[in-house]
XYZ file of C-alpha atoms in Angstrom:
731
model
C -38.819 203.112 21.652
C -38.051 205.098 18.465
C -37.315 208.761 19.147
C -38.509 211.318 16.593
C -35.982 213.173 14.437
C -37.062 216.492 15.963
C -36.350 215.219 19.483
C -32.979 213.831 18.407
C -32.032 217.234 16.984
C -33.003 218.887 20.293
C -30.844 216.376 22.184
C -27.871 217.045 19.927
C -28.267 220.808 20.418
C -28.414 220.297 24.185
C -25.361 218.015 24.169
C -23.402 220.538 22.101
C -24.300 223.333 24.526
C -23.521 221.335 27.680
C -20.181 219.983 26.414
C -19.250 223.191 24.581
C -18.742 221.472 21.225
C -20.115 222.252 17.791
C -23.541 220.732 17.007
C -22.260 218.971 13.888
C -19.500 217.318 15.945
C -21.983 216.179 18.594
C -24.247 214.823 15.842
C -21.326 212.936 14.301
C -20.476 211.251 17.621
C -24.113 210.271 18.159
C -24.224 208.710 14.694
C -20.895 206.912 15.176
C -22.032 205.480 18.525
C -25.345 204.377 17.034
C -23.444 202.597 14.260
C -21.732 200.451 16.899
C -18.339 202.136 16.942
C -16.327 202.035 20.174
C -15.203 205.152 22.025
C -11.436 204.537 21.540
C -11.947 203.998 17.795
C -14.049 207.147 17.456
C -11.588 209.217 19.501
C -8.507 208.034 17.596
C -9.626 207.380 14.034
C -12.608 209.677 13.386
C -11.141 213.002 14.520
C -12.277 214.949 11.461
C -15.889 214.010 12.128
C -15.983 215.040 15.786
C -13.477 217.885 15.908
C -10.756 216.008 17.848
C -12.755 215.350 21.033
C -10.857 213.171 23.490
C -12.099 209.811 24.750
C -13.293 211.243 28.085
C -15.457 213.881 26.388
C -16.929 211.261 24.061
C -17.776 209.049 27.047
C -19.421 212.014 28.787
C -21.442 212.649 25.646
C -22.425 208.980 25.475
C -23.533 208.937 29.136
C -25.529 212.133 28.756
C -27.077 210.894 25.507
C -28.297 207.760 27.274
C -29.860 209.901 30.022
C -31.619 212.202 27.553
C -32.936 209.256 25.578
C -34.162 207.652 28.789
C -35.849 210.955 29.676
C -37.538 211.128 26.281
C -38.751 207.538 26.564
C -40.114 208.289 30.039
C -41.946 211.340 28.700
C -43.596 209.174 26.041
C -44.556 206.493 28.590
C -46.110 209.075 30.923
C -48.078 210.791 28.149
C -49.371 207.450 26.875
C -50.482 206.431 30.354
C -52.315 209.714 30.969
C -53.845 209.619 27.505
C -55.213 206.120 28.157
C -56.989 207.624 31.176
C -58.502 210.300 28.905
C -56.888 213.096 30.935
C -54.054 214.332 28.693
C -54.557 218.008 27.839
C -52.391 220.044 25.442
C -51.134 222.082 28.426
C -50.134 218.966 30.371
C -48.449 217.416 27.313
C -46.507 220.654 26.821
C -45.405 220.680 30.466
C -44.216 217.072 30.214
C -42.281 217.863 27.026
C -40.672 220.869 28.727
C -39.590 218.911 31.836
C -35.788 218.750 31.919
C -35.338 215.971 34.485
C -36.883 212.634 35.321
C -37.957 214.065 38.698
C -39.973 216.821 36.978
C -41.644 214.295 34.666
C -42.572 212.099 37.625
C -43.952 215.127 39.502
C -46.300 215.849 36.586
C -47.297 212.186 36.391
C -47.884 211.893 40.127
C -51.630 212.823 40.154
C -52.317 210.290 37.383
C -50.134 207.450 38.565
C -52.060 204.396 39.823
C -51.870 204.566 43.625
C -52.196 202.072 46.374
C -55.245 202.601 48.582
C -54.838 205.860 50.535
C -56.943 207.897 52.931
C -57.771 210.220 50.033
C -58.809 207.403 47.695
C -61.080 205.966 50.394
C -62.661 209.413 50.808
C -63.192 209.666 47.040
C -64.928 206.276 47.061
C -67.277 207.717 49.677
C -68.252 210.511 47.283
C -66.458 213.332 49.117
C -64.512 214.813 46.176
C -67.236 217.413 45.379
C -67.021 218.630 48.987
C -63.227 218.946 48.679
C -63.611 220.956 45.460
C -66.206 223.202 47.095
C -63.941 223.918 50.050
C -60.907 224.546 47.870
C -62.690 226.930 45.473
C -64.381 228.832 48.309
C -67.477 229.277 46.144
C -70.029 228.157 48.709
C -73.255 229.539 50.159
C -72.019 229.007 53.710
C -68.849 230.022 55.515
C -69.159 227.128 57.963
C -67.329 224.010 56.655
C -69.406 221.696 58.881
C -72.649 223.034 57.389
C -71.349 222.202 53.933
C -70.036 218.827 55.100
C -73.447 217.887 56.563
C -74.831 217.749 53.025
C -72.412 214.906 52.207
C -73.191 212.580 55.103
C -74.360 209.201 53.830
C -74.417 206.217 56.213
C -74.742 203.864 53.222
C -71.303 205.071 52.025
C -69.802 205.005 55.511
C -70.040 208.751 56.183
C -71.917 208.955 59.472
C -71.274 212.566 60.558
C -70.318 215.966 59.131
C -66.985 215.672 60.938
C -66.223 212.432 59.055
C -67.167 214.067 55.759
C -64.974 217.064 56.504
C -62.033 214.840 57.508
C -62.324 212.896 54.240
C -62.439 216.107 52.197
C -59.330 217.368 53.990
C -57.528 214.110 53.134
C -58.415 214.612 49.464
C -57.188 218.212 49.528
C -53.929 217.236 51.274
C -53.188 214.602 48.649
C -54.034 217.023 45.831
C -51.589 219.562 47.251
C -48.898 216.905 47.651
C -49.406 215.833 44.013
C -49.144 219.363 42.615
C -46.031 219.410 40.405
C -45.423 223.146 40.791
C -45.637 222.978 44.591
C -43.284 220.011 44.746
C -40.790 221.686 42.428
C -40.745 224.879 44.523
C -40.434 222.995 47.786
C -37.647 220.844 46.388
C -35.705 223.921 45.313
C -36.312 225.545 48.697
C -35.040 222.462 50.527
C -31.993 222.254 48.313
C -31.252 225.939 48.928
C -32.084 226.321 52.621
C -32.330 222.791 54.046
C -29.695 221.110 56.190
C -28.661 217.523 56.791
C -28.357 216.572 60.452
C -26.789 213.502 61.975
C -26.570 212.462 65.617
C -25.216 209.507 67.542
C -27.299 206.364 67.905
C -24.702 204.876 70.254
C -22.433 205.981 73.086
C -19.444 204.070 71.675
C -16.406 205.915 70.344
C -16.255 205.121 66.624
C -14.746 206.498 63.418
C -18.019 208.403 62.954
C -17.520 210.591 66.063
C -17.215 213.666 63.839
C -20.855 213.147 62.865
C -22.310 212.530 66.364
C -23.602 216.117 66.473
C -23.331 217.352 62.915
C -25.380 219.680 60.733
C -24.500 221.243 57.390
C -26.465 223.027 54.639
C -27.471 220.641 51.877
C -26.075 222.942 49.196
C -22.595 222.813 50.763
C -22.378 219.110 51.611
C -19.290 217.441 50.175
C -19.667 214.026 48.634
C -17.281 212.210 50.987
C -19.284 213.488 53.974
C -22.541 212.263 52.442
C -21.061 208.795 51.881
C -19.577 208.674 55.396
C -22.909 209.672 56.971
C -24.760 207.120 54.836
C -22.401 204.376 55.920
C -22.704 205.382 59.592
C -26.489 205.270 59.287
C -26.370 201.881 57.568
C -24.216 200.503 60.386
C -26.696 201.778 62.978
C -24.250 204.257 64.499
C -25.884 207.463 63.215
C -29.437 208.794 63.017
C -29.868 211.084 60.014
C -32.567 213.592 59.105
C -33.206 216.536 56.810
C -34.204 219.858 58.391
C -36.318 221.873 55.985
C -37.998 224.745 57.875
C -41.586 223.595 58.393
C -43.149 227.060 58.772
C -41.620 228.365 55.535
C -42.651 225.206 53.686
C -46.286 225.378 54.824
C -46.385 229.070 53.949
C -45.126 228.274 50.438
C -47.807 225.601 49.983
C -50.522 228.091 50.999
C -49.181 230.818 48.708
C -49.217 228.432 45.783
C -52.675 227.029 46.459
C -54.866 229.593 48.242
C -55.820 233.119 47.199
C -55.833 235.931 49.789
C -59.137 236.391 51.622
C -60.239 232.785 51.073
C -63.337 231.997 53.228
C -61.849 228.696 54.407
C -58.265 229.900 54.927
C -58.029 228.472 58.443
C -59.118 225.027 57.272
C -56.752 225.135 54.308
C -53.917 226.137 56.653
C -54.509 222.875 58.530
C -54.704 220.998 55.220
C -51.381 222.502 54.097
C -49.720 221.525 57.382
C -51.029 217.970 57.040
C -49.963 217.762 53.377
C -46.455 218.924 54.283
C -45.948 216.838 57.437
C -47.580 213.614 56.316
C -47.094 213.494 52.536
C -44.751 216.050 50.976
C -41.872 216.258 53.456
C -41.311 212.474 53.885
C -41.344 212.083 50.098
C -39.023 215.032 49.415
C -36.709 214.003 52.255
C -36.264 210.625 50.541
C -35.713 212.379 47.217
C -33.173 214.831 48.665
C -31.284 212.023 50.415
C -31.385 209.976 47.230
C -30.186 212.923 45.106
C -27.366 213.642 47.564
C -26.330 209.995 47.469
C -26.512 209.839 43.663
C -24.414 212.999 43.316
C -21.920 211.732 45.920
C -21.695 208.378 44.158
C -21.067 210.060 40.809
C -18.368 212.251 42.362
C -16.770 209.233 44.049
C -16.893 207.273 40.782
C -15.296 210.221 38.948
C -12.587 210.384 41.619
C -11.982 206.637 41.304
C -11.740 206.976 37.530
C -9.403 209.982 37.832
C -7.124 207.948 40.092
C -7.318 204.765 38.061
C -6.216 206.347 34.796
C -2.776 207.568 35.987
C -2.291 204.373 38.011
C -2.762 202.279 34.871
C -0.628 204.683 32.864
C 2.327 204.593 35.272
C 5.574 204.282 33.328
C 6.734 200.666 33.093
C 10.120 199.648 34.462
C 11.217 198.047 31.213
C 13.778 195.327 30.618
C 14.635 194.945 34.318
C 14.949 191.525 35.939
C 12.627 191.960 38.904
C 12.130 190.055 42.132
C 8.547 190.052 43.423
C 8.425 189.958 47.231
C 5.069 189.017 48.809
C 5.455 189.706 52.566
C 4.021 187.476 55.318
C 4.692 186.402 58.890
C 4.070 182.767 59.818
C 3.818 181.350 56.277
C 6.991 183.065 55.041
C 7.647 185.659 52.355
C 7.068 184.351 48.807
C 9.581 185.292 46.112
C 9.340 185.229 42.330
C 12.052 186.336 39.909
C 10.809 187.378 36.470
C 12.866 188.447 33.459
C 12.446 191.668 31.498
C 9.456 190.237 29.614
C 7.660 189.017 32.743
C 8.606 185.335 32.316
C 9.032 183.546 35.640
C 12.626 182.380 36.189
C 12.507 181.050 39.754
C 10.372 181.104 42.883
C 11.103 180.576 46.542
C 10.114 181.199 50.169
C 12.116 182.885 52.948
C 11.339 183.532 56.640
C 12.962 186.843 57.673
C 9.966 188.061 59.731
C 8.548 186.946 63.060
C 7.940 184.349 64.424
C 10.812 182.679 62.473
C 13.267 185.615 62.210
C 15.632 183.639 59.938
C 17.265 186.826 58.748
C 20.743 185.632 57.747
C 19.431 182.506 56.036
C 16.934 184.657 54.103
C 19.690 187.053 52.999
C 21.662 184.141 51.572
C 18.656 183.064 49.480
C 18.109 186.639 48.306
C 21.786 187.016 47.400
C 21.758 183.766 45.400
C 18.666 184.807 43.448
C 20.081 188.255 42.684
C 23.437 186.830 41.588
C 21.969 183.970 39.538
C 19.495 186.038 37.554
C 20.962 189.539 37.602
C 18.113 191.069 39.606
C 18.214 194.887 39.489
C 14.867 195.729 41.041
C 12.763 194.357 43.919
C 8.996 194.934 44.131
C 7.642 194.588 47.684
C 3.915 194.151 48.284
C 2.378 196.618 50.740
C 0.237 194.105 52.682
C 0.775 192.279 55.961
C 4.415 192.355 57.165
C 5.353 194.847 54.446
C 7.078 197.173 56.886
C 9.331 194.445 58.310
C 10.012 193.129 54.809
C 11.009 196.587 53.571
C 13.448 196.999 56.478
C 14.885 193.552 55.725
C 15.326 194.321 52.006
C 16.897 197.738 52.664
C 19.327 196.133 55.129
C 20.186 193.440 52.587
C 20.812 196.009 49.826
C 23.243 197.946 52.039
C 25.256 194.750 52.507
C 24.861 193.531 48.923
C 26.592 196.573 47.472
C 25.381 196.174 43.873
C 23.011 198.502 42.032
C 19.676 197.065 43.081
C 16.747 199.269 44.135
C 13.303 198.521 45.458
C 9.788 199.922 45.405
C 6.802 199.189 47.622
C 3.989 198.220 45.240
C 0.282 198.287 46.011
C -0.925 194.715 46.093
C -4.612 195.689 46.122
C -6.441 193.026 44.163
C -3.409 190.725 43.902
C -5.085 188.135 46.110
C -8.222 188.411 43.946
C -6.150 187.631 40.841
C -4.167 184.861 42.575
C -7.293 183.000 43.604
C -9.075 183.597 40.297
C -9.640 181.170 37.448
C -7.329 183.338 35.334
C -4.512 183.054 37.890
C -4.935 179.281 38.027
C -4.875 179.049 34.219
C -1.724 181.170 33.970
C 0.179 179.396 36.769
C -1.447 176.010 37.405
C 1.618 174.681 39.271
C 1.934 177.638 41.667
C 0.081 178.058 44.909
C -1.936 181.246 45.482
C 0.811 183.148 47.329
C 3.444 182.463 44.650
C 1.047 183.811 42.015
C 0.798 186.978 44.124
C 4.592 187.338 44.142
C 4.659 187.084 40.332
C 1.854 189.629 40.050
C 3.674 192.064 42.372
C 6.838 191.843 40.249
C 4.932 192.351 37.016
C 3.037 195.328 38.470
C 6.326 197.166 38.707
C 7.459 196.080 35.232
C 4.219 196.914 33.391
C 1.360 198.114 35.619
C -1.178 198.239 32.795
C -0.608 194.710 31.485
C -0.882 193.263 35.005
C -3.705 195.363 36.419
C -6.056 194.569 33.524
C -6.272 191.046 34.951
C -8.029 192.390 38.034
C -11.530 193.773 38.494
C -10.905 197.553 38.518
C -12.971 197.900 41.713
C -10.395 195.777 43.561
C -7.478 198.060 42.682
C -8.308 200.362 45.592
C -7.670 203.952 44.515
C -11.101 205.323 45.379
C -13.218 205.996 48.419
C -16.354 204.120 49.551
C -16.255 202.022 46.368
C -18.179 199.190 48.022
C -21.083 201.567 48.775
C -21.493 202.773 45.198
C -23.888 201.378 42.570
C -21.703 198.532 41.332
C -22.998 198.397 37.754
C -22.351 202.109 37.221
C -18.931 201.874 38.887
C -17.934 198.902 36.738
C -19.136 200.621 33.556
C -17.090 203.740 34.296
C -13.928 201.939 35.380
C -14.099 199.506 32.462
C -14.207 202.547 30.177
C -11.055 203.932 31.821
C -9.243 200.613 31.409
C -10.321 200.383 27.771
C -9.114 203.927 27.035
C -5.734 203.296 28.682
C -5.122 199.975 26.930
C -5.954 201.442 23.539
C -3.891 204.582 24.150
C -0.817 202.417 24.772
C -1.510 199.733 22.161
C -1.137 195.977 22.465
C 1.375 193.502 21.065
C -0.829 191.024 19.236
C 1.645 188.177 19.669
C 2.335 188.469 23.405
C -0.843 189.970 24.905
C -2.807 187.892 27.385
C -6.552 187.332 26.873
C -7.136 189.765 29.758
C -5.326 192.499 27.847
C -6.809 191.620 24.458
C -10.393 191.803 25.715
C -9.820 195.449 26.624
C -8.942 196.319 23.022
C -11.685 198.180 21.170
C -14.019 195.771 19.379
C -12.539 192.604 20.957
C -14.993 190.596 23.053
C -13.848 188.080 25.700
C -14.705 185.261 23.276
C -12.698 186.817 20.441
C -9.774 187.418 22.833
C -9.696 183.698 23.643
C -9.973 182.876 19.948
C -6.962 185.106 19.198
C -4.809 183.278 21.740
C -6.104 179.917 20.489
C -5.139 180.916 16.942
C -1.633 181.836 18.155
C -1.230 178.504 19.912
C -2.328 176.596 16.830
C -0.651 178.617 14.063
C 2.205 180.431 15.761
C 2.555 184.201 15.912
C 0.675 186.593 13.635
C 2.673 187.971 10.715
C 0.259 190.733 9.677
C -2.823 192.579 10.817
C -4.795 191.108 7.914
C -4.264 187.688 9.442
C -6.627 188.748 12.226
C -9.519 188.185 9.829
C -8.784 184.450 10.017
C -9.658 184.424 13.729
C -13.025 182.877 14.491
C -15.820 185.423 15.147
C -13.577 188.401 14.325
C -15.434 189.939 11.401
C -14.912 193.109 9.346
C -16.549 195.421 11.916
C -14.488 194.059 14.815
C -11.368 194.273 12.618
C -12.125 197.919 11.826
C -12.442 198.723 15.545
C -9.408 196.827 16.854
C -6.789 196.718 14.092
C -5.222 200.115 14.762
C -4.648 199.308 18.440
C -2.922 195.969 17.832
C 0.777 195.936 16.938
C 2.460 193.115 15.012
C 6.243 193.477 15.583
C 6.912 190.407 13.433
C 5.141 191.834 10.356
C 7.085 192.598 7.190
C 4.896 195.682 6.737
C 6.321 198.308 9.080
C 2.902 199.995 9.311
C 1.568 196.907 11.115
C 3.938 197.840 13.952
C 2.432 201.320 14.336
C -0.867 202.901 15.418
C -1.633 203.807 11.798
C -4.975 202.201 10.956
C -4.994 199.827 7.942
C -7.589 202.093 6.292
C -4.879 204.801 6.235
C -1.980 202.719 4.904
C -2.289 204.232 1.418
C -2.392 207.708 2.953
C 0.783 206.941 4.953
C 2.593 205.669 1.862
C 1.442 208.713 -0.109
C 2.713 211.062 2.629
C 6.085 209.353 2.618
C 6.258 209.660 -1.163
C 5.312 213.350 -1.117
C 8.121 214.020 1.368
C 10.734 211.960 -0.472
C 10.701 208.878 1.758
C 9.753 205.194 1.543
C 8.474 202.653 4.069
C 12.100 201.612 4.648
C 12.726 205.027 6.218
C 10.014 204.711 8.906
C 11.509 205.452 12.319
C 14.259 207.594 10.787
C 12.234 210.585 9.634
C 13.710 213.493 11.573
C 12.882 215.977 8.788
C 9.344 214.745 8.059
C 7.557 217.606 9.837
C 9.712 220.197 8.112
C 9.096 218.663 4.673
C 5.351 218.530 5.384
C 5.338 222.224 6.213
C 7.302 223.037 3.095
C 4.834 221.056 0.976
C 1.868 222.502 2.920
C 0.062 220.420 5.533
C -3.430 221.093 4.192
C -2.292 220.393 0.642
C -0.630 217.148 1.805
C -3.777 216.082 3.649
C -5.862 216.621 0.526
C -3.352 214.721 -1.603
C -3.418 211.814 0.875
C -7.211 211.809 1.090
C -7.389 212.386 4.844
C -8.093 215.240 7.223
C -5.412 217.324 8.890
C -5.716 215.659 12.356
C -5.318 212.199 10.811
C -2.356 213.359 8.713
C -0.603 214.634 11.838
C -1.294 211.389 13.708
C 0.126 209.380 10.800
C 3.249 211.573 10.711
C 3.792 211.163 14.472
C 3.563 207.364 14.175
C 5.905 207.208 11.185
C 8.529 209.126 13.166
C 8.176 207.005 16.338
C 6.497 203.757 15.331
C 4.662 202.053 18.182
C 5.531 204.833 20.632
C 4.383 204.323 24.212
C 2.808 207.480 25.720
C 3.854 206.263 29.181
C 7.517 206.764 28.284
C 6.965 210.529 28.294
C 5.981 210.498 32.005
C 8.377 210.773 34.967
C 9.728 207.343 36.005
C 8.541 205.702 39.251
C 10.452 206.514 42.440
C 12.752 203.620 43.353
C 14.409 203.480 46.784
C 17.506 201.877 48.297
C 16.950 202.718 51.971
C 14.077 202.880 54.427
C 12.907 205.323 57.090
C 10.829 204.771 60.205
C 7.821 206.849 61.192
C 9.672 207.692 64.412
C 12.400 209.330 62.286
C 9.969 211.954 60.997
C 10.086 215.463 62.438
C 8.040 218.575 61.582
C 9.836 220.603 58.918
C 11.508 217.564 57.324
C 11.436 217.713 53.519
C 10.855 214.490 51.599
C 10.152 213.157 48.138
C 7.087 210.955 47.820
C 4.683 209.325 45.390
C 0.954 210.138 45.291
C -0.930 206.903 46.014
C -4.537 208.090 46.192
C -6.430 211.310 45.474
C -9.708 211.833 47.348
C -12.100 214.747 47.779
C -10.369 216.111 50.866
C -6.733 215.674 49.858
C -4.080 213.234 48.652
C -2.227 210.364 50.307
C 1.510 210.334 49.625
C 3.968 207.457 50.100
C 7.087 208.994 51.672
C 8.879 205.705 52.365
C 7.774 205.083 55.946
C 5.088 202.489 55.177
C 2.322 204.802 56.439
C 1.085 207.197 53.752
C 0.920 210.857 54.750
C -2.075 213.099 54.037
C -1.744 216.367 52.166
C -5.046 218.101 52.928
C -6.603 219.952 49.992
C -5.770 223.238 51.759
C -2.061 222.263 51.845
C -1.619 221.326 48.179
C -1.089 224.776 46.717
C -1.231 228.448 47.672
C -4.045 229.135 45.211
C -7.657 228.066 45.787
C -8.650 224.717 44.270
C -11.996 222.947 44.489
C -10.602 219.425 44.211
C -7.119 217.922 44.657
C -7.328 216.416 41.146
C -6.876 219.922 39.725
C -3.207 219.643 40.773
C -2.385 215.995 41.544
C -2.774 212.576 39.977
C -1.913 209.115 41.223
C 1.746 208.305 40.526
C 2.982 211.914 40.693
C 6.355 212.292 42.385
C 6.103 215.317 44.703
C 8.152 217.282 47.223
C 6.463 217.505 50.637
C 7.218 218.894 54.085
C 6.164 217.171 57.299
C 3.704 219.258 59.337
C 2.747 216.866 62.121
C 3.314 213.225 63.113
C 1.045 211.204 65.423
C 2.824 207.870 65.901
C 0.096 206.438 68.139
C -2.711 207.065 65.639
C -0.364 206.458 62.675
C -1.180 209.813 61.114
C 1.211 211.981 59.116
C 0.214 215.480 58.007
C 2.117 216.899 55.048
C 2.165 220.082 53.025
C 3.221 220.833 49.471
C 3.254 224.584 50.048
C 6.617 226.293 50.003
C 7.833 226.862 53.555
C 9.012 230.260 54.699
C 12.812 230.574 54.942
C 14.458 230.469 58.321
C 12.854 227.257 59.554
C 14.985 224.378 60.782
C 13.902 222.052 57.988
C 16.054 219.012 57.435
C 16.486 217.284 54.116
C 15.853 213.564 53.625
C 14.818 210.979 51.126
């Protein structure tokens, strides 16, 4: 449906206000999106047009734009439907246009929406609507409702007695009250402000939902993780859930909205209001409130997942290290895979250091041979079954080995999904599933981004309740995070897998396969322009993707940078203005100073670009192909292992944040069981969400508060401890 220019301008003004950006910048992003440009391309290469918004803000704008357009289309559909019924008044059309949410639009449409057969519709068919109107207006020549109702008895229409007529009229009035948009809006607001959500046990069993066996909390204060937990408990039949709304206050509100003081039929209308609330309004609003709570909780959980996924993907790579991937297991043995600094598999094997085999010494000999033969300097251990025993075995081996080799326990979430996938089989057709997992574990340490893009983001496991969320919305959000990360880092055109290429802006899965097919047939690419020879990669796709693809083998040094081909002349002009040539790229320590001396704005004008683009070009010329991940703290590698039994309150440790959730953060402190830093223990100042302070991958200093070995629970704090305690130092 085409949206009028006036409505589009209103949307842009609303977007600018909500996102706190200038209207012209919001309008530029809307136009760029409508022209088919990708978010990474807009964020990186159209900064002058949108005022240097980042990719996350542009995605928020895009999401909100889609909602507002959907709202406008719904308004048009509703008005058309009412107009076809001949009931659209200027006042009603104005109210629909003023509605700010889909719920408000649907409330206004409710009286005109085709209904299934109801008690009220049956009463209308019996000719009782005039009686209902008479009772509601109070303009009658009798104060006795039954006297009035007697005039509407008609056996031919199925109305045998005055009581039947009166009952039918009351049904009509109750439905009219329940369809009143203003009443519904006020009741909804009242429920959201004063209502509570209550859950109680539906079983006598002791379960993980015990906290919610007798639980009640105001709707306005409910946290998203509690909503999702209660929903899951209800779905599993363990909890019974209801909304408490204050029936007396609700009925009173209905009467105040609908009945004037001193009405002759106030007592009857009181009964009608009670019936409308109990039978029609409350059940409907309860569903709406529950649905709204779930939608808000899902959105919060999806945001949390996205917040966690971004730093996980952007973890610094462990570059140029020969790495041994160690996939732990019991009966079937631990699978090993040695990969070189580029991720190429050098050798694989299987050892049996864990129960029931316990071939510890024999396994150490194999590990020693692999480390000696290939110069292994790092071991990546998967965190799945038998991980604890495997970590102890590796730490013991390293103490005996004596050379500089360290290890890290790596999350193997999704590794089995990749190993059993078509992609895994295509990449390693001669390996069984478990050996593919060992390779994946090694590569996750070397380059998390390049390896994790092969896996459905939902399987990476850094969220909460991800299987309960709307999967399409979750996938859309997480795919956007992956795309932003891949394009922020950049991709080597000649080594990237199809999985990585398809995440590049403007590159579809088909084009990604065509790129790799072109490489196989013609050898490596020697320039960005050569991309245009790839099947189905046209000028628009080239415009979107070229700046994010690096060609190290190109003779043109700019092809190795994030400078977009459309800005090559500008880059050359900048170099010339500052007394350099392309041969100097990468050795431009005085470039910024010379730009300032020349005048940045003057240089931008001379180069034909805006100031933000000029600065981006200068940054790339100084550090061509720079990796933003290199600026982050390196991952925490270990050489020894601790046991949970070794932990004591007051012990200070260094750990890595593995997951950030609404109520806190889980930290790997090297004892196989992650410890929880509750949101109240993260910092001395008040924070609403742990993500205000922590991200996945952060290396943090923590102090042990409490250890429950039986329940495998570790409580940690990041707050500074008061001096004088007997804290011991470890890790």
